[in-house]
């Protein structure tokens, strides 16, 4: 820091008289050649420019990637690879298996089954793993590979169940699962048939004899040709109760029908019916989504006794 030096001034007064000159001030000398001077003016401090404060940068929180949700019950890797999504039909006389394409209304012959030489096929259903279950007139049930047409007898025993002749169809447990089950219906009852154990579980009663078909939406349908007029009904899979009914005026009368089968496909239903008459073969009827019945094909050239569609088929 800077130091200020203060030098005293000595005043001398003449004793007893005062001359004409008045008082004289003697400026003392300062040793070392220093004189009493005012300190130099301090330079004014420069004002510092205000520093603009930078706004804090908000750090973005890391986005957590959602982990893929795994299905609780995923379908097999080869699900639906060994079956067609079209309708399988089987002929009565020669046990030939065909594919029916509802879009083109055409049939493709696949070959002939050699399951039983002494009885004829009467009903059929197809699972999504490529196995068709065919009931013959002696009430035996065969498992048929739809790719090779190889037949394998199953352990189903009608004498043990006393269920009698039945129609059948597969339906999934719900629209959210790929798992399907085989449902069967005799003259008055709806039942579920476990194809692993061949145990039959009766679920409830029905109005009359029915053929069955189901879909991937978990819906089970029954065709009741003995009603007047014939009816297409949606069934409760747990009790057999009728959930909805579509009456089919114009469908052949029950007294005229020789064989019948049907399948649900693409939100519609296809009915295969042969009426009694020399040389007559199967006619194909269509029931559209609104419930309107129409004839799709007449006299196709062979007699269809069973139809089956897997739950791999489209539902609309």
PDB file of C-alpha atoms in Angstrom:
ATOM      1  CA  UNK A   1       0.000   0.000   0.000  1.00  0.00           C
ATOM      2  CA  UNK A   2       1.045   3.667  -0.327  1.00  0.00           C
ATOM      3  CA  UNK A   3       2.482   5.624   2.801  1.00  0.00           C
ATOM      4  CA  UNK A   4       1.972   9.448   3.257  1.00  0.00           C
ATOM      5  CA  UNK A   5       4.889  11.392   4.991  1.00  0.00           C
ATOM      6  CA  UNK A   6       3.807  14.406   7.208  1.00  0.00           C
ATOM      7  CA  UNK A   7       6.669  16.986   7.675  1.00  0.00           C
ATOM      8  CA  UNK A   8       6.171  19.562  10.615  1.00  0.00           C
ATOM      9  CA  UNK A   9       6.615  23.356  10.028  1.00  0.00           C
ATOM     10  CA  UNK A  10       8.713  25.242  12.621  1.00  0.00           C
ATOM     11  CA  UNK A  11       7.457  28.721  13.586  1.00  0.00           C
ATOM     12  CA  UNK A  12      10.147  31.207  15.122  1.00  0.00           C
ATOM     13  CA  UNK A  13       8.871  34.283  17.063  1.00  0.00           C
ATOM     14  CA  UNK A  14      11.193  37.323  17.945  1.00  0.00           C
ATOM     15  CA  UNK A  15      11.019  37.987  21.561  1.00  0.00           C
ATOM     16  CA  UNK A  16      10.393  41.729  22.912  1.00  0.00           C
ATOM     17  CA  UNK A  17       9.905  43.449  19.486  1.00  0.00           C
ATOM     18  CA  UNK A  18       8.393  43.148  16.143  1.00  0.00           C
ATOM     19  CA  UNK A  19      10.091  44.675  13.109  1.00  0.00           C
ATOM     20  CA  UNK A  20       8.333  46.199  10.193  1.00  0.00           C
ATOM     21  CA  UNK A  21       8.532  43.095   8.174  1.00  0.00           C
ATOM     22  CA  UNK A  22       6.025  41.291  10.360  1.00  0.00           C
ATOM     23  CA  UNK A  23       6.283  37.664  11.025  1.00  0.00           C
ATOM     24  CA  UNK A  24       8.553  35.596   8.818  1.00  0.00           C
ATOM     25  CA  UNK A  25       7.823  31.994   8.103  1.00  0.00           C
ATOM     26  CA  UNK A  26      10.853  29.890   7.659  1.00  0.00           C
ATOM     27  CA  UNK A  27      10.365  26.857   5.377  1.00  0.00           C
ATOM     28  CA  UNK A  28      12.519  24.145   6.814  1.00  0.00           C
ATOM     29  CA  UNK A  29      14.670  22.004   4.613  1.00  0.00           C
ATOM     30  CA  UNK A  30      13.980  18.436   4.530  1.00  0.00           C
ATOM     31  CA  UNK A  31      16.831  16.106   4.623  1.00  0.00           C
ATOM     32  CA  UNK A  32      17.243  13.582   1.970  1.00  0.00           C
ATOM     33  CA  UNK A  33      15.800  15.878  -0.676  1.00  0.00           C
ATOM     34  CA  UNK A  34      12.219  14.810  -0.016  1.00  0.00           C
ATOM     35  CA  UNK A  35       9.471  17.305  -0.093  1.00  0.00           C
ATOM     36  CA  UNK A  36       5.994  17.009   1.297  1.00  0.00           C
ATOM     37  CA  UNK A  37       3.840  16.271  -1.716  1.00  0.00           C
ATOM     38  CA  UNK A  38       0.285  15.078  -2.054  1.00  0.00           C
ATOM     39  CA  UNK A  39      -0.068  11.516  -3.046  1.00  0.00           C
ATOM     40  CA  UNK A  40      -0.913  10.966  -6.672  1.00  0.00           C
ATOM     41  CA  UNK A  41      -4.528  10.598  -7.478  1.00  0.00           C
ATOM     42  CA  UNK A  42      -5.613   6.923  -7.586  1.00  0.00           C
ATOM     43  CA  UNK A  43      -6.885   5.755 -10.886  1.00  0.00           C
ATOM     44  CA  UNK A  44     -10.567   4.863 -10.691  1.00  0.00           C
ATOM     45  CA  UNK A  45     -11.120   1.134 -10.645  1.00  0.00           C
ATOM     46  CA  UNK A  46     -12.532  -0.181 -13.855  1.00  0.00           C
ATOM     47  CA  UNK A  47     -15.943  -1.682 -13.461  1.00  0.00           C
ATOM     48  CA  UNK A  48     -16.002  -5.329 -14.405  1.00  0.00           C
ATOM     49  CA  UNK A  49     -18.508  -6.220 -17.021  1.00  0.00           C
ATOM     50  CA  UNK A  50     -21.183  -8.478 -15.611  1.00  0.00           C
ATOM     51  CA  UNK A  51     -20.711 -12.053 -16.609  1.00  0.00           C
ATOM     52  CA  UNK A  52     -23.797 -13.584 -18.011  1.00  0.00           C
ATOM     53  CA  UNK A  53     -24.620 -16.758 -16.175  1.00  0.00           C
ATOM     54  CA  UNK A  54     -25.123 -19.710 -18.432  1.00  0.00           C
ATOM     55  CA  UNK A  55     -28.442 -21.375 -18.068  1.00  0.00           C
ATOM     56  CA  UNK A  56     -28.041 -24.894 -16.764  1.00  0.00           C
ATOM     57  CA  UNK A  57     -28.415 -27.529 -19.428  1.00  0.00           C
ATOM     58  CA  UNK A  58     -31.025 -30.055 -18.513  1.00  0.00           C
ATOM     59  CA  UNK A  59     -29.741 -33.541 -19.039  1.00  0.00           C
ATOM     60  CA  UNK A  60     -32.118 -35.784 -20.934  1.00  0.00           C
ATOM     61  CA  UNK A  61     -33.143 -38.792 -19.000  1.00  0.00           C
ATOM     62  CA  UNK A  62     -32.202 -42.003 -20.779  1.00  0.00           C
ATOM     63  CA  UNK A  63     -35.170 -43.658 -22.453  1.00  0.00           C
ATOM     64  CA  UNK A  64     -35.671 -47.112 -21.142  1.00  0.00           C
ATOM     65  CA  UNK A  65     -36.278 -49.586 -23.924  1.00  0.00           C
ATOM     66  CA  UNK A  66     -39.326 -51.715 -23.393  1.00  0.00           C
ATOM     67  CA  UNK A  67     -38.503 -55.339 -23.083  1.00  0.00           C
ATOM     68  CA  UNK A  68     -40.357 -57.538 -25.578  1.00  0.00           C
ATOM     69  CA  UNK A  69     -43.368 -59.192 -24.038  1.00  0.00           C
ATOM     70  CA  UNK A  70     -43.149 -62.921 -24.353  1.00  0.00           C
ATOM     71  CA  UNK A  71     -46.291 -64.866 -25.050  1.00  0.00           C
ATOM     72  CA  UNK A  72     -47.358 -66.965 -22.109  1.00  0.00           C
ATOM     73  CA  UNK A  73     -48.185 -69.894 -24.366  1.00  0.00           C
ATOM     74  CA  UNK A  74     -46.428 -69.448 -27.708  1.00  0.00           C
ATOM     75  CA  UNK A  75     -47.513 -71.604 -30.632  1.00  0.00           C
ATOM     76  CA  UNK A  76     -45.102 -74.280 -31.886  1.00  0.00           C
ATOM     77  CA  UNK A  77     -42.543 -73.149 -34.444  1.00  0.00           C
ATOM     78  CA  UNK A  78     -44.187 -75.284 -37.134  1.00  0.00           C
ATOM     79  CA  UNK A  79     -47.740 -74.252 -36.228  1.00  0.00           C
ATOM     80  CA  UNK A  80     -50.063 -74.634 -39.259  1.00  0.00           C
ATOM     81  CA  UNK A  81     -47.210 -75.661 -41.556  1.00  0.00           C
ATOM     82  CA  UNK A  82     -48.541 -79.178 -42.092  1.00  0.00           C
ATOM     83  CA  UNK A  83     -52.150 -78.389 -42.883  1.00  0.00           C
ATOM     84  CA  UNK A  84     -53.977 -76.328 -45.454  1.00  0.00           C
ATOM     85  CA  UNK A  85     -56.145 -73.372 -44.476  1.00  0.00           C
ATOM     86  CA  UNK A  86     -58.762 -74.580 -46.977  1.00  0.00           C
ATOM     87  CA  UNK A  87     -61.596 -77.049 -46.348  1.00  0.00           C
ATOM     88  CA  UNK A  88     -60.923 -80.799 -46.465  1.00  0.00           C
ATOM     89  CA  UNK A  89     -63.798 -83.011 -47.631  1.00  0.00           C
ATOM     90  CA  UNK A  90     -64.063 -86.785 -47.847  1.00  0.00           C
ATOM     91  CA  UNK A  91     -66.120 -88.819 -50.304  1.00  0.00           C
ATOM     92  CA  UNK A  92     -68.337 -91.622 -49.074  1.00  0.00           C
ATOM     93  CA  UNK A  93     -67.934 -94.289 -51.731  1.00  0.00           C
ATOM     94  CA  UNK A  94     -64.183 -94.388 -52.360  1.00  0.00           C
ATOM     95  CA  UNK A  95     -62.883 -92.581 -49.225  1.00  0.00           C
ATOM     96  CA  UNK A  96     -61.075 -90.052 -51.414  1.00  0.00           C
ATOM     97  CA  UNK A  97     -59.821 -86.885 -49.737  1.00  0.00           C
ATOM     98  CA  UNK A  98     -60.175 -83.498 -51.477  1.00  0.00           C
ATOM     99  CA  UNK A  99     -59.407 -79.842 -50.787  1.00  0.00           C
ATOM    100  CA  UNK A 100     -62.193 -77.333 -51.393  1.00  0.00           C
ATOM    101  CA  UNK A 101     -61.228 -73.718 -52.099  1.00  0.00           C
ATOM    102  CA  UNK A 102     -64.148 -71.432 -51.102  1.00  0.00           C
ATOM    103  CA  UNK A 103     -62.701 -68.502 -53.048  1.00  0.00           C
ATOM    104  CA  UNK A 104     -62.664 -70.306 -56.416  1.00  0.00           C
ATOM    105  CA  UNK A 105     -65.339 -72.918 -55.580  1.00  0.00           C
ATOM    106  CA  UNK A 106     -62.988 -75.626 -56.848  1.00  0.00           C
ATOM    107  CA  UNK A 107     -61.982 -79.077 -55.608  1.00  0.00           C
ATOM    108  CA  UNK A 108     -58.524 -80.685 -55.681  1.00  0.00           C
ATOM    109  CA  UNK A 109     -58.257 -84.432 -55.176  1.00  0.00           C
ATOM    110  CA  UNK A 110     -55.472 -85.411 -52.762  1.00  0.00           C
ATOM    111  CA  UNK A 111     -55.765 -89.198 -52.832  1.00  0.00           C
ATOM    112  CA  UNK A 112     -57.616 -92.127 -51.275  1.00  0.00           C
ATOM    113  CA  UNK A 113     -57.585 -93.211 -47.643  1.00  0.00           C
ATOM    114  CA  UNK A 114     -56.886 -96.843 -46.831  1.00  0.00           C
ATOM    115  CA  UNK A 115     -57.947 -96.835 -43.200  1.00  0.00           C
ATOM    116  CA  UNK A 116     -60.690 -99.483 -43.223  1.00  0.00           C
ATOM    117  CA  UNK A 117     -61.617-101.832 -46.052  1.00  0.00           C
ATOM    118  CA  UNK A 118     -64.909-102.962 -44.505  1.00  0.00           C
ATOM    119  CA  UNK A 119     -66.624 -99.701 -43.507  1.00  0.00           C
ATOM    120  CA  UNK A 120     -67.073 -96.233 -44.938  1.00  0.00           C
ATOM    121  CA  UNK A 121     -66.048 -92.796 -43.612  1.00  0.00           C
ATOM    122  CA  UNK A 122     -68.897 -90.786 -42.090  1.00  0.00           C
ATOM    123  CA  UNK A 123     -67.467 -87.688 -40.417  1.00  0.00           C
ATOM    124  CA  UNK A 124     -64.207 -85.754 -40.225  1.00  0.00           C
ATOM    125  CA  UNK A 125     -62.442 -82.920 -38.435  1.00  0.00           C
ATOM    126  CA  UNK A 126     -58.952 -81.469 -38.951  1.00  0.00           C
ATOM    127  CA  UNK A 127     -56.529 -80.272 -36.257  1.00  0.00           C
ATOM    128  CA  UNK A 128     -54.053 -77.455 -36.889  1.00  0.00           C
ATOM    129  CA  UNK A 129     -51.096 -79.869 -36.578  1.00  0.00           C
ATOM    130  CA  UNK A 130     -52.050 -81.576 -39.842  1.00  0.00           C
ATOM    131  CA  UNK A 131     -53.966 -84.539 -38.450  1.00  0.00           C
ATOM    132  CA  UNK A 132     -57.482 -85.313 -39.644  1.00  0.00           C
ATOM    133  CA  UNK A 133     -59.678 -87.416 -37.410  1.00  0.00           C
ATOM    134  CA  UNK A 134     -62.060 -89.575 -39.433  1.00  0.00           C
ATOM    135  CA  UNK A 135     -64.930 -91.554 -37.935  1.00  0.00           C
ATOM    136  CA  UNK A 136     -65.992 -94.619 -39.896  1.00  0.00           C
ATOM    137  CA  UNK A 137     -69.386 -96.326 -39.964  1.00  0.00           C
ATOM    138  CA  UNK A 138     -68.233 -98.940 -37.419  1.00  0.00           C
ATOM    139  CA  UNK A 139     -67.575 -96.022 -34.967  1.00  0.00           C
ATOM    140  CA  UNK A 140     -63.804 -96.486 -35.160  1.00  0.00           C
ATOM    141  CA  UNK A 141     -61.802 -93.223 -35.316  1.00  0.00           C
ATOM    142  CA  UNK A 142     -58.597 -92.942 -37.349  1.00  0.00           C
ATOM    143  CA  UNK A 143     -55.865 -90.309 -37.291  1.00  0.00           C
ATOM    144  CA  UNK A 144     -54.911 -89.354 -40.849  1.00  0.00           C
ATOM    145  CA  UNK A 145     -51.804 -87.409 -41.852  1.00  0.00           C
ATOM    146  CA  UNK A 146     -53.196 -84.938 -44.413  1.00  0.00           C
ATOM    147  CA  UNK A 147     -49.826 -84.715 -46.195  1.00  0.00           C
ATOM    148  CA  UNK A 148     -49.144 -88.440 -46.615  1.00  0.00           C
ATOM    149  CA  UNK A 149     -52.714 -89.781 -46.084  1.00  0.00           C
ATOM    150  CA  UNK A 150     -51.277 -92.420 -43.746  1.00  0.00           C
ATOM    151  CA  UNK A 151     -53.938 -93.823 -41.365  1.00  0.00           C
ATOM    152  CA  UNK A 152     -53.391 -94.746 -37.727  1.00  0.00           C
ATOM    153  CA  UNK A 153     -56.116 -96.349 -35.582  1.00  0.00           C
ATOM    154  CA  UNK A 154     -56.795 -94.400 -32.390  1.00  0.00           C
ATOM    155  CA  UNK A 155     -57.678 -95.751 -28.956  1.00  0.00           C
ATOM    156  CA  UNK A 156     -61.221 -94.373 -29.118  1.00  0.00           C
ATOM    157  CA  UNK A 157     -63.680 -97.067 -28.033  1.00  0.00           C
ATOM    158  CA  UNK A 158     -67.361 -96.472 -28.723  1.00  0.00           C
ATOM    159  CA  UNK A 159     -68.341 -99.471 -26.621  1.00  0.00           C
ATOM    160  CA  UNK A 160     -66.753 -97.767 -23.621  1.00  0.00           C
ATOM    161  CA  UNK A 161     -68.388 -94.381 -24.238  1.00  0.00           C
ATOM    162  CA  UNK A 162     -71.726 -95.595 -25.680  1.00  0.00           C
ATOM    163  CA  UNK A 163     -71.883 -92.203 -27.391  1.00  0.00           C
ATOM    164  CA  UNK A 164     -72.861 -93.570 -30.791  1.00  0.00           C
ATOM    165  CA  UNK A 165     -72.447 -91.911 -34.173  1.00  0.00           C
ATOM    166  CA  UNK A 166     -71.329 -88.290 -34.048  1.00  0.00           C
ATOM    167  CA  UNK A 167     -70.356 -85.266 -36.063  1.00  0.00           C
ATOM    168  CA  UNK A 168     -67.236 -83.343 -35.067  1.00  0.00           C
ATOM    169  CA  UNK A 169     -65.254 -80.126 -35.366  1.00  0.00           C
ATOM    170  CA  UNK A 170     -62.272 -78.302 -33.868  1.00  0.00           C
ATOM    171  CA  UNK A 171     -62.410 -74.884 -32.208  1.00  0.00           C
ATOM    172  CA  UNK A 172     -59.790 -72.910 -30.286  1.00  0.00           C
ATOM    173  CA  UNK A 173     -60.308 -72.264 -26.582  1.00  0.00           C
ATOM    174  CA  UNK A 174     -60.534 -68.516 -27.319  1.00  0.00           C
ATOM    175  CA  UNK A 175     -59.480 -65.908 -29.865  1.00  0.00           C
ATOM    176  CA  UNK A 176     -56.265 -65.294 -27.885  1.00  0.00           C
ATOM    177  CA  UNK A 177     -54.849 -68.812 -28.075  1.00  0.00           C
ATOM    178  CA  UNK A 178     -53.724 -71.256 -30.722  1.00  0.00           C
ATOM    179  CA  UNK A 179     -54.787 -74.280 -28.696  1.00  0.00           C
ATOM    180  CA  UNK A 180     -57.810 -76.086 -30.069  1.00  0.00           C
ATOM    181  CA  UNK A 181     -59.965 -78.993 -28.951  1.00  0.00           C
ATOM    182  CA  UNK A 182     -62.136 -81.580 -30.654  1.00  0.00           C
ATOM    183  CA  UNK A 183     -65.886 -81.334 -30.066  1.00  0.00           C
ATOM    184  CA  UNK A 184     -68.360 -84.060 -30.992  1.00  0.00           C
ATOM    185  CA  UNK A 185     -72.166 -84.167 -31.143  1.00  0.00           C
ATOM    186  CA  UNK A 186     -74.469 -87.165 -31.323  1.00  0.00           C
ATOM    187  CA  UNK A 187     -78.256 -87.109 -31.667  1.00  0.00           C
ATOM    188  CA  UNK A 188     -78.802 -85.081 -28.474  1.00  0.00           C
ATOM    189  CA  UNK A 189     -75.503 -84.274 -26.737  1.00  0.00           C
ATOM    190  CA  UNK A 190     -72.421 -82.110 -27.112  1.00  0.00           C
ATOM    191  CA  UNK A 191     -69.132 -83.508 -25.779  1.00  0.00           C
ATOM    192  CA  UNK A 192     -65.395 -82.844 -25.861  1.00  0.00           C
ATOM    193  CA  UNK A 193     -63.072 -85.629 -26.960  1.00  0.00           C
ATOM    194  CA  UNK A 194     -59.487 -85.495 -25.696  1.00  0.00           C
ATOM    195  CA  UNK A 195     -57.264 -86.791 -28.514  1.00  0.00           C
ATOM    196  CA  UNK A 196     -54.393 -87.439 -26.090  1.00  0.00           C
ATOM    197  CA  UNK A 197     -56.305 -89.736 -23.735  1.00  0.00           C
ATOM    198  CA  UNK A 198     -59.467 -90.365 -25.828  1.00  0.00           C
ATOM    199  CA  UNK A 199     -61.560 -89.539 -22.810  1.00  0.00           C
ATOM    200  CA  UNK A 200     -65.056 -88.267 -23.676  1.00  0.00           C
ATOM    201  CA  UNK A 201     -66.594 -85.504 -21.551  1.00  0.00           C
ATOM    202  CA  UNK A 202     -70.278 -84.735 -22.068  1.00  0.00           C
ATOM    203  CA  UNK A 203     -70.899 -80.967 -21.870  1.00  0.00           C
ATOM    204  CA  UNK A 204     -74.639 -80.599 -22.355  1.00  0.00           C
ATOM    205  CA  UNK A 205     -77.731 -81.406 -24.377  1.00  0.00           C
ATOM    206  CA  UNK A 206     -78.764 -80.145 -27.804  1.00  0.00           C
ATOM    207  CA  UNK A 207     -82.067 -79.807 -29.644  1.00  0.00           C
ATOM    208  CA  UNK A 208     -81.328 -82.409 -32.308  1.00  0.00           C
ATOM    209  CA  UNK A 209     -78.629 -84.135 -34.346  1.00  0.00           C
ATOM    210  CA  UNK A 210     -75.860 -81.816 -35.472  1.00  0.00           C
ATOM    211  CA  UNK A 211     -72.692 -81.623 -37.512  1.00  0.00           C
ATOM    212  CA  UNK A 212     -70.007 -79.330 -36.026  1.00  0.00           C
ATOM    213  CA  UNK A 213     -67.368 -76.847 -37.161  1.00  0.00           C
ATOM    214  CA  UNK A 214     -65.263 -74.284 -35.304  1.00  0.00           C
ATOM    215  CA  UNK A 215     -62.792 -71.488 -35.926  1.00  0.00           C
ATOM    216  CA  UNK A 216     -59.787 -69.591 -34.573  1.00  0.00           C
ATOM    217  CA  UNK A 217     -62.046 -67.069 -32.812  1.00  0.00           C
ATOM    218  CA  UNK A 218     -63.034 -69.759 -30.345  1.00  0.00           C
ATOM    219  CA  UNK A 219     -66.492 -70.117 -31.880  1.00  0.00           C
ATOM    220  CA  UNK A 220     -68.244 -73.470 -32.264  1.00  0.00           C
ATOM    221  CA  UNK A 221     -71.042 -73.890 -34.796  1.00  0.00           C
ATOM    222  CA  UNK A 222     -73.636 -76.576 -35.356  1.00  0.00           C
ATOM    223  CA  UNK A 223     -75.730 -77.401 -38.420  1.00  0.00           C
ATOM    224  CA  UNK A 224     -79.103 -78.837 -37.380  1.00  0.00           C
ATOM    225  CA  UNK A 225     -80.768 -80.259 -40.520  1.00  0.00           C
ATOM    226  CA  UNK A 226     -83.629 -81.931 -38.640  1.00  0.00           C
ATOM    227  CA  UNK A 227     -85.109 -78.603 -37.558  1.00  0.00           C
ATOM    228  CA  UNK A 228     -87.768 -77.032 -39.755  1.00  0.00           C
ATOM    229  CA  UNK A 229     -86.373 -75.071 -41.392  1.00  0.00           C
ATOM    230  CA  UNK A 230     -82.789 -76.200 -40.859  1.00  0.00           C
ATOM    231  CA  UNK A 231     -80.772 -74.074 -38.461  1.00  0.00           C
ATOM    232  CA  UNK A 232     -77.200 -72.875 -38.176  1.00  0.00           C
ATOM    233  CA  UNK A 233     -76.450 -72.221 -34.489  1.00  0.00           C
ATOM    234  CA  UNK A 234     -73.533 -70.935 -32.468  1.00  0.00           C
ATOM    235  CA  UNK A 235     -72.969 -73.106 -29.391  1.00  0.00           C
ATOM    236  CA  UNK A 236     -71.589 -72.461 -25.946  1.00  0.00           C
ATOM    237  CA  UNK A 237     -68.551 -74.766 -25.808  1.00  0.00           C
ATOM    238  CA  UNK A 238     -69.017 -75.401 -22.093  1.00  0.00           C
ATOM    239  CA  UNK A 239     -72.705 -76.345 -22.036  1.00  0.00           C
ATOM    240  CA  UNK A 240     -74.046 -76.810 -25.560  1.00  0.00           C
ATOM    241  CA  UNK A 241     -76.471 -73.929 -25.050  1.00  0.00           C
ATOM    242  CA  UNK A 242     -77.473 -72.076 -28.213  1.00  0.00           C
ATOM    243  CA  UNK A 243     -75.974 -68.566 -28.340  1.00  0.00           C
ATOM    244  CA  UNK A 244     -77.415 -67.519 -31.713  1.00  0.00           C
ATOM    245  CA  UNK A 245     -79.627 -69.041 -34.393  1.00  0.00           C
ATOM    246  CA  UNK A 246     -79.795 -68.532 -38.149  1.00  0.00           C
ATOM    247  CA  UNK A 247     -82.758 -70.172 -39.839  1.00  0.00           C
ATOM    248  CA  UNK A 248     -82.142 -71.526 -43.313  1.00  0.00           C
ATOM    249  CA  UNK A 249     -85.321 -71.412 -45.420  1.00  0.00           C
ATOM    250  CA  UNK A 250     -84.654 -73.023 -48.798  1.00  0.00           C
ATOM    251  CA  UNK A 251     -82.380 -75.706 -47.338  1.00  0.00           C
ATOM    252  CA  UNK A 252     -83.466 -79.262 -48.302  1.00  0.00           C
ATOM    253  CA  UNK A 253     -86.014 -80.877 -46.021  1.00  0.00           C
ATOM    254  CA  UNK A 254     -84.641 -83.468 -43.590  1.00  0.00           C
ATOM    255  CA  UNK A 255     -86.653 -86.235 -45.271  1.00  0.00           C
ATOM    256  CA  UNK A 256     -84.814 -85.558 -48.544  1.00  0.00           C
ATOM    257  CA  UNK A 257     -81.253 -85.547 -47.174  1.00  0.00           C
ATOM    258  CA  UNK A 258     -78.974 -88.536 -47.670  1.00  0.00           C
ATOM    259  CA  UNK A 259     -75.637 -87.100 -46.449  1.00  0.00           C
ATOM    260  CA  UNK A 260     -74.582 -83.703 -45.151  1.00  0.00           C
ATOM    261  CA  UNK A 261     -71.472 -81.951 -43.831  1.00  0.00           C
ATOM    262  CA  UNK A 262     -70.372 -78.374 -43.286  1.00  0.00           C
ATOM    263  CA  UNK A 263     -67.432 -76.141 -42.419  1.00  0.00           C
ATOM    264  CA  UNK A 264     -66.878 -72.557 -41.255  1.00  0.00           C
ATOM    265  CA  UNK A 265     -64.444 -70.538 -43.363  1.00  0.00           C
ATOM    266  CA  UNK A 266     -63.681 -66.835 -43.773  1.00  0.00           C
ATOM    267  CA  UNK A 267     -66.684 -65.668 -41.754  1.00  0.00           C
ATOM    268  CA  UNK A 268     -69.035 -67.771 -43.891  1.00  0.00           C
ATOM    269  CA  UNK A 269     -70.311 -71.346 -43.788  1.00  0.00           C
ATOM    270  CA  UNK A 270     -70.278 -73.946 -46.552  1.00  0.00           C
ATOM    271  CA  UNK A 271     -72.840 -76.764 -46.472  1.00  0.00           C
ATOM    272  CA  UNK A 272     -72.364 -79.963 -48.480  1.00  0.00           C
ATOM    273  CA  UNK A 273     -75.646 -81.832 -49.030  1.00  0.00           C
ATOM    274  CA  UNK A 274     -76.708 -84.798 -51.106  1.00  0.00           C
ATOM    275  CA  UNK A 275     -80.428 -85.463 -51.459  1.00  0.00           C
ATOM    276  CA  UNK A 276     -81.904 -88.827 -52.351  1.00  0.00           C
ATOM    277  CA  UNK A 277     -82.251 -89.476 -56.062  1.00  0.00           C
ATOM    278  CA  UNK A 278     -80.811 -91.695 -58.719  1.00  0.00           C
ATOM    279  CA  UNK A 279     -77.453 -90.346 -59.885  1.00  0.00           C
ATOM    280  CA  UNK A 280     -77.537 -87.257 -57.691  1.00  0.00           C
ATOM    281  CA  UNK A 281     -74.335 -86.001 -56.069  1.00  0.00           C
ATOM    282  CA  UNK A 282     -73.492 -83.310 -53.558  1.00  0.00           C
ATOM    283  CA  UNK A 283     -74.673 -79.704 -53.827  1.00  0.00           C
ATOM    284  CA  UNK A 284     -72.743 -76.926 -52.111  1.00  0.00           C
ATOM    285  CA  UNK A 285     -74.585 -74.159 -50.248  1.00  0.00           C
ATOM    286  CA  UNK A 286     -73.119 -70.956 -48.874  1.00  0.00           C
ATOM    287  CA  UNK A 287     -74.340 -69.026 -45.819  1.00  0.00           C
ATOM    288  CA  UNK A 288     -72.793 -65.572 -45.920  1.00  0.00           C
ATOM    289  CA  UNK A 289     -71.970 -63.352 -42.951  1.00  0.00           C
ATOM    290  CA  UNK A 290     -75.469 -61.848 -43.009  1.00  0.00           C
ATOM    291  CA  UNK A 291     -77.068 -65.295 -42.764  1.00  0.00           C
ATOM    292  CA  UNK A 292     -78.283 -65.447 -46.366  1.00  0.00           C
ATOM    293  CA  UNK A 293     -78.398 -68.944 -47.886  1.00  0.00           C
ATOM    294  CA  UNK A 294     -77.526 -69.490 -51.553  1.00  0.00           C
ATOM    295  CA  UNK A 295     -76.549 -72.364 -53.831  1.00  0.00           C
ATOM    296  CA  UNK A 296     -72.837 -72.177 -54.701  1.00  0.00           C
ATOM    297  CA  UNK A 297     -72.456 -75.395 -56.731  1.00  0.00           C
ATOM    298  CA  UNK A 298     -74.773 -78.134 -57.953  1.00  0.00           C
ATOM    299  CA  UNK A 299     -73.961 -81.825 -58.553  1.00  0.00           C
ATOM    300  CA  UNK A 300     -70.214 -81.680 -58.022  1.00  0.00           C
ATOM    301  CA  UNK A 301     -69.752 -85.272 -59.278  1.00  0.00           C
ATOM    302  CA  UNK A 302     -69.115 -87.121 -55.993  1.00  0.00           C
ATOM    303  CA  UNK A 303     -70.805 -87.579 -52.620  1.00  0.00           C
ATOM    304  CA  UNK A 304     -69.313 -85.688 -49.682  1.00  0.00           C
ATOM    305  CA  UNK A 305     -69.939 -87.290 -46.311  1.00  0.00           C
ATOM    306  CA  UNK A 306     -67.536 -85.338 -44.131  1.00  0.00           C
ATOM    307  CA  UNK A 307     -65.900 -81.908 -44.076  1.00  0.00           C
ATOM    308  CA  UNK A 308     -63.175 -80.552 -41.850  1.00  0.00           C
ATOM    309  CA  UNK A 309     -61.329 -77.266 -41.532  1.00  0.00           C
ATOM    310  CA  UNK A 310     -58.516 -76.508 -39.123  1.00  0.00           C
ATOM    311  CA  UNK A 311     -58.401 -73.452 -36.901  1.00  0.00           C
ATOM    312  CA  UNK A 312     -55.592 -72.188 -39.162  1.00  0.00           C
ATOM    313  CA  UNK A 313     -58.300 -71.096 -41.626  1.00  0.00           C
ATOM    314  CA  UNK A 314     -59.190 -67.400 -41.972  1.00  0.00           C
ATOM    315  CA  UNK A 315     -62.132 -66.070 -39.974  1.00  0.00           C
ATOM    316  CA  UNK A 316     -63.066 -63.131 -42.203  1.00  0.00           C
TER     317      UNK A 316
END
